[in-house]
Tab-separated table of C-alpha atoms and ligand atoms in Angstrom:
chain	number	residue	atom	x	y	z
A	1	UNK	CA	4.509	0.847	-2.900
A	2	UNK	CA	2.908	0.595	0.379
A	3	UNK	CA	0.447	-1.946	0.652
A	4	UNK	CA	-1.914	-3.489	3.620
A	5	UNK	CA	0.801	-4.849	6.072
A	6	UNK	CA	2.963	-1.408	6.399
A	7	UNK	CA	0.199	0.807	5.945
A	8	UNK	CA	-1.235	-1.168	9.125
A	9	UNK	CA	2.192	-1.129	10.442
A	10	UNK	CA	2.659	2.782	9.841
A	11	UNK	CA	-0.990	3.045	11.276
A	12	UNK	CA	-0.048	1.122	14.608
A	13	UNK	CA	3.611	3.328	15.235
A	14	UNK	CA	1.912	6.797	14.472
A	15	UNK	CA	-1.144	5.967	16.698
A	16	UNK	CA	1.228	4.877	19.993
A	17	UNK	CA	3.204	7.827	19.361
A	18	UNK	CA	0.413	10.838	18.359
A	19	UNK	CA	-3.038	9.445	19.593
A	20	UNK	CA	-4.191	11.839	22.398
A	21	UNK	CA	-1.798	14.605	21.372
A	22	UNK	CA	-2.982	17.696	19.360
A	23	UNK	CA	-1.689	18.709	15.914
A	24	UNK	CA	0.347	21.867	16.425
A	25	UNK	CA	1.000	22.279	12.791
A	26	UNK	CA	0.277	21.378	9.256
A	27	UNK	CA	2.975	22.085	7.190
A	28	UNK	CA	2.478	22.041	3.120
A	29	UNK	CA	5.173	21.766	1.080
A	30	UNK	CA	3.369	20.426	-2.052
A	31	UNK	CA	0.331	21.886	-2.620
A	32	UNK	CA	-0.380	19.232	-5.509
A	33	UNK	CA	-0.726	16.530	-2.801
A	34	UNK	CA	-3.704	18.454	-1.182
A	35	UNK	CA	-7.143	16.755	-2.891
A	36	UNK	CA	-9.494	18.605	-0.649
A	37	UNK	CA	-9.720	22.638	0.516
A	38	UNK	CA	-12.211	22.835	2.726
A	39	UNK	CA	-11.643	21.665	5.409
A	40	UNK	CA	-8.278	22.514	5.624
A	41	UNK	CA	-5.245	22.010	6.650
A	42	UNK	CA	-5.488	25.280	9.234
A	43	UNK	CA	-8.983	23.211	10.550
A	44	UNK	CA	-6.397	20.406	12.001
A	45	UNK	CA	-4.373	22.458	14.350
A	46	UNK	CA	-5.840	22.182	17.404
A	47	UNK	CA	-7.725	19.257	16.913
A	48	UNK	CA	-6.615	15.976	19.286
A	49	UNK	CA	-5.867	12.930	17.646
A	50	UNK	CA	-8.455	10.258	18.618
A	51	UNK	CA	-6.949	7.310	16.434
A	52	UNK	CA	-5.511	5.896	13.587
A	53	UNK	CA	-6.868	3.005	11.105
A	54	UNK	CA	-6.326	1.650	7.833
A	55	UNK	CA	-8.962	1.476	4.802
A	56	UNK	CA	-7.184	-0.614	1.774
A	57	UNK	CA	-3.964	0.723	1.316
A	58	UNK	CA	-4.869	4.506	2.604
A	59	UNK	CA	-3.620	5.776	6.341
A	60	UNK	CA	-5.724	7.541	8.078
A	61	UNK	CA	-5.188	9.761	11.398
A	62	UNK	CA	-8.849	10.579	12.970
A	63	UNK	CA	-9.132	13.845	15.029
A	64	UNK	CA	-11.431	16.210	16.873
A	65	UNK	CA	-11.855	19.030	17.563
A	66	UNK	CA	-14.635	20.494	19.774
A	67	UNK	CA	-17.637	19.042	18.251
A	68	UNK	CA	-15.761	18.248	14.600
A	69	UNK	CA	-14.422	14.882	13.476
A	70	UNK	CA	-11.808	15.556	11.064
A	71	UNK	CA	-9.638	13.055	9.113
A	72	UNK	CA	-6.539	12.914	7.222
A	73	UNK	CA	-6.547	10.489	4.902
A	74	UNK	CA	-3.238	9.361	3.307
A	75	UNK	CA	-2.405	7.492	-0.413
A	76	UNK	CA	0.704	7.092	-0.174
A	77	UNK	CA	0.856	5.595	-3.906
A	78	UNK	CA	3.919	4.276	-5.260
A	79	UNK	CA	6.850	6.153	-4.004
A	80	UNK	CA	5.633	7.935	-1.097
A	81	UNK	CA	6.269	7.283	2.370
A	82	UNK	CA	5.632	8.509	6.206
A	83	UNK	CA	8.910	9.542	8.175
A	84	UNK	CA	8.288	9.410	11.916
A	85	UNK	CA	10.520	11.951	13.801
A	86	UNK	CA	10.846	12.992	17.825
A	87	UNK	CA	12.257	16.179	16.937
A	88	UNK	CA	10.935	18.247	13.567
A	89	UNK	CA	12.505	21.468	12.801
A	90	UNK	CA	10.401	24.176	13.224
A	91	UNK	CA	11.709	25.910	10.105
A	92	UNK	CA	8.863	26.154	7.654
A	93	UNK	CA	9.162	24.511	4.542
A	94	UNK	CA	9.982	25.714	1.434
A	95	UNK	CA	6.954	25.788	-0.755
A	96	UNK	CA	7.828	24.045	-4.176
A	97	UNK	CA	11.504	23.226	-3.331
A	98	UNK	CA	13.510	20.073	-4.168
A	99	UNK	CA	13.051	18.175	-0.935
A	100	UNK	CA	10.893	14.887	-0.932
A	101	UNK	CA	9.002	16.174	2.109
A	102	UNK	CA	5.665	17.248	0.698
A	103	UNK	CA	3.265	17.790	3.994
A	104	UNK	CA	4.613	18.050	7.556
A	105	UNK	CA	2.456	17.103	10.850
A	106	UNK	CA	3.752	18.568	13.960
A	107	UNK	CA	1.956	17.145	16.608
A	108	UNK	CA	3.665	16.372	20.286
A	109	UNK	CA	5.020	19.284	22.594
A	110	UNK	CA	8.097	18.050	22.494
A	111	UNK	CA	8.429	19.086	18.598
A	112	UNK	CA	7.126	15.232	17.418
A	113	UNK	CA	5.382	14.571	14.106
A	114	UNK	CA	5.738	12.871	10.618
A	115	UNK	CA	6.946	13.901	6.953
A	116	UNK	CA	5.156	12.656	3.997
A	117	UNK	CA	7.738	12.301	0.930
A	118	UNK	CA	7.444	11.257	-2.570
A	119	UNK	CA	10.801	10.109	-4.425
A	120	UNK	CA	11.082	10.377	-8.176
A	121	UNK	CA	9.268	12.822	-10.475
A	122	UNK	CA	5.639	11.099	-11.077
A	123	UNK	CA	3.925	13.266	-8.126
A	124	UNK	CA	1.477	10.703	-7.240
A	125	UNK	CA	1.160	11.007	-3.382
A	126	UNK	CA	-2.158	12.160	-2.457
A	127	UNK	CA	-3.928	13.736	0.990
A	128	UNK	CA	-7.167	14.775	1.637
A	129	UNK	CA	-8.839	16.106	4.712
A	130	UNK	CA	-12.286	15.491	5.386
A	131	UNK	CA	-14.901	14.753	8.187
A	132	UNK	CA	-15.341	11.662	7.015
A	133	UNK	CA	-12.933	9.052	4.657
A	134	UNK	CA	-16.043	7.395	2.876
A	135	UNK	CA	-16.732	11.107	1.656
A	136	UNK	CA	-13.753	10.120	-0.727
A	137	UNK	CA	-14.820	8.246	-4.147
A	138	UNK	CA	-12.029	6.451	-3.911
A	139	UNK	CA	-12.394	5.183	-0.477
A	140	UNK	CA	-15.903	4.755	-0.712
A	141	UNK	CA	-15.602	2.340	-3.968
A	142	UNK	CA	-13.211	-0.097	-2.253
A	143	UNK	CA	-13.811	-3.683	-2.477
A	144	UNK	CA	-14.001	-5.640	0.513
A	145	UNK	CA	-10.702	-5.559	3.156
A	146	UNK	CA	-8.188	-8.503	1.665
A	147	UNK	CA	-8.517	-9.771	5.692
A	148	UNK	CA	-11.670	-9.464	6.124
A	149	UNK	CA	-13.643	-11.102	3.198
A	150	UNK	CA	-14.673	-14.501	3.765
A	151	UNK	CA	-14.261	-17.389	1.698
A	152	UNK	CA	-17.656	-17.547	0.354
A	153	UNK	CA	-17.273	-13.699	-0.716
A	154	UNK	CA	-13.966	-14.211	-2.382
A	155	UNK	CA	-15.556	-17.411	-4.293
A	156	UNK	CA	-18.057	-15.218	-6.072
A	157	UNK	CA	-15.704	-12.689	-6.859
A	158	UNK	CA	-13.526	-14.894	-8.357
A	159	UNK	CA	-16.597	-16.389	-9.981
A	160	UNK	CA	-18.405	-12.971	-11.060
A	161	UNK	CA	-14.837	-12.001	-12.556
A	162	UNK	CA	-13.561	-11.735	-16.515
A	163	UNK	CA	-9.823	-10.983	-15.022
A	164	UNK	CA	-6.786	-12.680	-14.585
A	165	UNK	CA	-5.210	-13.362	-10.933
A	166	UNK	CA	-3.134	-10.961	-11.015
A	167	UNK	CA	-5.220	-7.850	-12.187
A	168	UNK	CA	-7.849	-9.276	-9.914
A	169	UNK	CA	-5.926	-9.080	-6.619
A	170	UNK	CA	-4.304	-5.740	-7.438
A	171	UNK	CA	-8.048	-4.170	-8.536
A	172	UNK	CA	-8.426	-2.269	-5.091
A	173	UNK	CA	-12.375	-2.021	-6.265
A	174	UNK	CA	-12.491	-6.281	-6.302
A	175	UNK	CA	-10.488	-6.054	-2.953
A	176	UNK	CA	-8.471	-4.006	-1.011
A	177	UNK	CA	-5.252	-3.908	0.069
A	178	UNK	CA	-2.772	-5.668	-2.137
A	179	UNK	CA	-0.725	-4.182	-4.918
A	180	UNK	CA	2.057	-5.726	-7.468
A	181	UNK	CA	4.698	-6.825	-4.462
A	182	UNK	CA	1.927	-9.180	-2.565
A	183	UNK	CA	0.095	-10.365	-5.305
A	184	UNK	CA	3.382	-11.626	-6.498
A	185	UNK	CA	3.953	-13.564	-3.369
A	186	UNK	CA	-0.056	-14.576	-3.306
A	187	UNK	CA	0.410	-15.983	-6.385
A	188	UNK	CA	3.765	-17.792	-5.577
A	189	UNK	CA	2.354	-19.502	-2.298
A	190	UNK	CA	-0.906	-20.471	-4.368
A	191	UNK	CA	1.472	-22.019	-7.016
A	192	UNK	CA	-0.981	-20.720	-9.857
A	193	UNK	CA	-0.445	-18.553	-12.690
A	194	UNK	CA	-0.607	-14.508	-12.800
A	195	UNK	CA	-2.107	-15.056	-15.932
A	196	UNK	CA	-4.938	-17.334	-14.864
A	197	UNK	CA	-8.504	-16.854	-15.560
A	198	UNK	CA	-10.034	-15.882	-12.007
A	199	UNK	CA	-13.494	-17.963	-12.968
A	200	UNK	CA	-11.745	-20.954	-14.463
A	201	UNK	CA	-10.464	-21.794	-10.726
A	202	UNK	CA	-11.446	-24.962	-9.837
A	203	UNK	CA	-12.977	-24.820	-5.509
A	204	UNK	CA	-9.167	-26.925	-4.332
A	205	UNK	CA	-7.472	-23.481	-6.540
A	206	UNK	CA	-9.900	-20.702	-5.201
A	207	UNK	CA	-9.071	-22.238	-1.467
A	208	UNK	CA	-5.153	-22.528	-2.144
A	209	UNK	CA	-5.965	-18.885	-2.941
A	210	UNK	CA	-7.708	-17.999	-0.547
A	211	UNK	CA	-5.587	-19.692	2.244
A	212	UNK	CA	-2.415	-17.749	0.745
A	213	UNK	CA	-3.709	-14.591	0.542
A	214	UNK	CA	-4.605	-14.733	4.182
A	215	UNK	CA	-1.450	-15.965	4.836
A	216	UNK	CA	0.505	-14.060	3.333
A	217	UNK	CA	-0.834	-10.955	4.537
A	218	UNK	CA	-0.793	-11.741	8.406
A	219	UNK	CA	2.439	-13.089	8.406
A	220	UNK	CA	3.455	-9.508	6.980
A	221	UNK	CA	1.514	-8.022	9.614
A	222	UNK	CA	3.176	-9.856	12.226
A	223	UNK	CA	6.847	-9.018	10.864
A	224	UNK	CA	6.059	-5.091	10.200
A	225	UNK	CA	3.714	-4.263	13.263
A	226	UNK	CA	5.695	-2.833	15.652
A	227	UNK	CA	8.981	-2.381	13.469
A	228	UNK	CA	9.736	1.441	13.629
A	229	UNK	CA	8.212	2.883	10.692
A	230	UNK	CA	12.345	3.177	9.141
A	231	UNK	CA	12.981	-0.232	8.810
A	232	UNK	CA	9.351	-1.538	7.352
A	233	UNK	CA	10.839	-0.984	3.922
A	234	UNK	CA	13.694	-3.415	4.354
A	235	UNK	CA	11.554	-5.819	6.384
A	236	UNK	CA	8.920	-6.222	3.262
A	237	UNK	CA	11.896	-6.683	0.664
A	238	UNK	CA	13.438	-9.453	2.739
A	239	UNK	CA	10.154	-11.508	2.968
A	240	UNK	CA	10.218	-11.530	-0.266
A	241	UNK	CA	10.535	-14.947	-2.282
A	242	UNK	CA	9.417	-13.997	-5.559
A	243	UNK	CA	8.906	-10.361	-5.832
A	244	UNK	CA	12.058	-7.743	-6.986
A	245	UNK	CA	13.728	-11.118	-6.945
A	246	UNK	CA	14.317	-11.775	-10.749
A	247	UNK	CA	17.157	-14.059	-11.424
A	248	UNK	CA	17.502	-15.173	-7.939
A	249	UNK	CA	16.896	-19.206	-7.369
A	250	UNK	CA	12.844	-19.526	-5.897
A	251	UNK	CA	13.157	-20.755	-2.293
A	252	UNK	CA	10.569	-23.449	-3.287
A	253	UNK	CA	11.936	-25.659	-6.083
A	254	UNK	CA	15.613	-23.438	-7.140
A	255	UNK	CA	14.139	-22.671	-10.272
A	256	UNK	CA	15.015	-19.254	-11.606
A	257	UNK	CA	12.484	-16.474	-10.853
A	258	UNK	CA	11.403	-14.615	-13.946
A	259	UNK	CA	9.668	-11.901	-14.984
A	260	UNK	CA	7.575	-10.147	-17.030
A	261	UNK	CA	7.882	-6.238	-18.105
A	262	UNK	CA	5.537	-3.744	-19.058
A	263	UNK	CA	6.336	-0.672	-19.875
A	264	UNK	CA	6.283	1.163	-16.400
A	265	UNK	CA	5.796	-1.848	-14.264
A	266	UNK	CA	7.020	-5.719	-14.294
A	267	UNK	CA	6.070	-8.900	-12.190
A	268	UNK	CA	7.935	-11.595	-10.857
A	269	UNK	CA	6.362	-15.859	-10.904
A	270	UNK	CA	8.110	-19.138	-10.902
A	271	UNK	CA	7.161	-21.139	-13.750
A	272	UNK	CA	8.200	-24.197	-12.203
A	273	UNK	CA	6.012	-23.897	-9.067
A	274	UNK	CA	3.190	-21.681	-10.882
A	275	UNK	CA	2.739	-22.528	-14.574
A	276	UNK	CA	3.911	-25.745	-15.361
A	277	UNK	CA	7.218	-24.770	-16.536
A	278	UNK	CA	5.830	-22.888	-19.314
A	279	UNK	CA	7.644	-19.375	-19.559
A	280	UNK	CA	5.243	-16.462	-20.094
A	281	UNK	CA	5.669	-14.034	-22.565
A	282	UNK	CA	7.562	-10.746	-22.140
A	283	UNK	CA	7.123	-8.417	-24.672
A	284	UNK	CA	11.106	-6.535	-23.832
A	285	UNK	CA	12.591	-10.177	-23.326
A	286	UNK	CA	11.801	-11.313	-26.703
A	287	UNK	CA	12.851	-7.518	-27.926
A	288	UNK	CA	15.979	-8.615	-26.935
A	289	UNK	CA	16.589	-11.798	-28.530
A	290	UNK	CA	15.316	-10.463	-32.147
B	301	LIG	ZN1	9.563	-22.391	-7.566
């Protein structure tokens, strides 16, 4: 899943390629994806794109036209993604067909414009179009920005919490932005435990934190901005140290990452650098040694 360094990333490449061009064409392949229906997608054609931002881990693309500020806000959830191309085919798409591509943007003269596609089955990708992203519960709810909230904030929301770490920095209503790859990594460069209580953090713990998260995050930034929107994928996966990285030594101490499994989902920690050694429990893992 996306999360705040290539949604910034994906932000920065579409608005140097489409910001001051006019959408030509919205092309909808999945109606499912569509959250809102008025305005819609026929209101964006026309319309000049003025920018392109960020909000947690949604992309939006800001337009106007005439007198009407329109936005189309983006969730890319967990297997979607945004395909730049220089040349889109001008063949409609087929409503309700097998391709990944679920809404089309045509925007440059020259035939320019991005796919949004969802892999898998779980149809989870989600667009709305509104005059204004805050008009969206889900946007509006957010927590503060993970980059933005200050260390005082973050200490009494770590204080004012009943969660562990790792729900805590994935709750995009506590803070927004990070999801299950960067809270891994968080976590890891913290050396604490995905498991910890968020209030029982001592100040030195909530500032190792603190420092990591910011970290963390901007040195993402800094590899994905300005990466072509194709290779931001790869790029995240090989700044990896503990995350998808199961088995593999840690970079830190050559311990073994391990890993804990839920039924849809599963997280990655060193115990040596992050709990003392002690191995957490995972409910398949011990299926398997019965
Ligand atoms: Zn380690």
């Amino acid at each position: 899943m996306p999360e705040l360094p290539e949604i910034t990333a994906i932000a920065d490449y579409v608005g140097a390629k489409a910001v001051g061009t006019q959408v030509r064409r919205v092309d909808v392949a999945a109606l499912s994806v569509l959250k809102t229906y008025a305005p819609g997608p026929q209101d964006l054609v026309g319309a000049t794109v003025t920018g392109t931002r960020r909000i947690g881990k949604y992309f939006i693309l800001d337009a106007r036209k005439g007198d009407d500020a329109l936005a189309l806000v983006v969730h890319l959830s967990r297997a979607g993604w945004l395909r730049w191309s220089e040349k889109l085919s001008p063949t409609p798409l087929k409503p309700g067909g097998k391709s990944p591509i679920a809404l089309r943007v045509h925007v440059g003269p020259e035939g320019e414009g991005f796919d949004l596609t969802e892999a898998g089955t779980q149809k989870r990708l989600a667009v709305w179009i509104v005059r204004d992203p805050q008009e969206i519960e889900m946007v509006a709810t957010l927590g503060p920005d993970a980059l933005a909230v200050t260390r005082d904030e973050f200490g009494a929301i770590l204080a004012g919490s009943r969660a562990q770490l790792k729900t805590l920095l994935r709750d995009q209503r506590t803070i927004a932005g990070i999801g299950n790859a960067y809270s891994d990594e968080i976590l890891h460069a913290a050396k604490l435990s995905p498991f910890a209580a968020a209030k029982s953090l001592d100040a030195h713990q909530a500032d190792a934190l603190y420092a990591a998260m910011r970290s963390e995050l901007q040195d993402a930034v800094e590899r994905s901005v300005g990466q072509h929107v194709a290779t931001l994928k790869a790029e995240k996966r090989s700044g990896m140290k503990v995350h998808a990285r199961t088995g593999s030594p840690c970079p830190v101490c050559g311990d073994a990452v391990r890993e804990v499994s839920f039924a849809d989902r599963s997280f990655q920690y060193c115990a040596t650098c992050q709990t003392g050694g002690k191995v957490l429990a995972d409910r398949r893992m011990s299926k398997l040694l019965k």
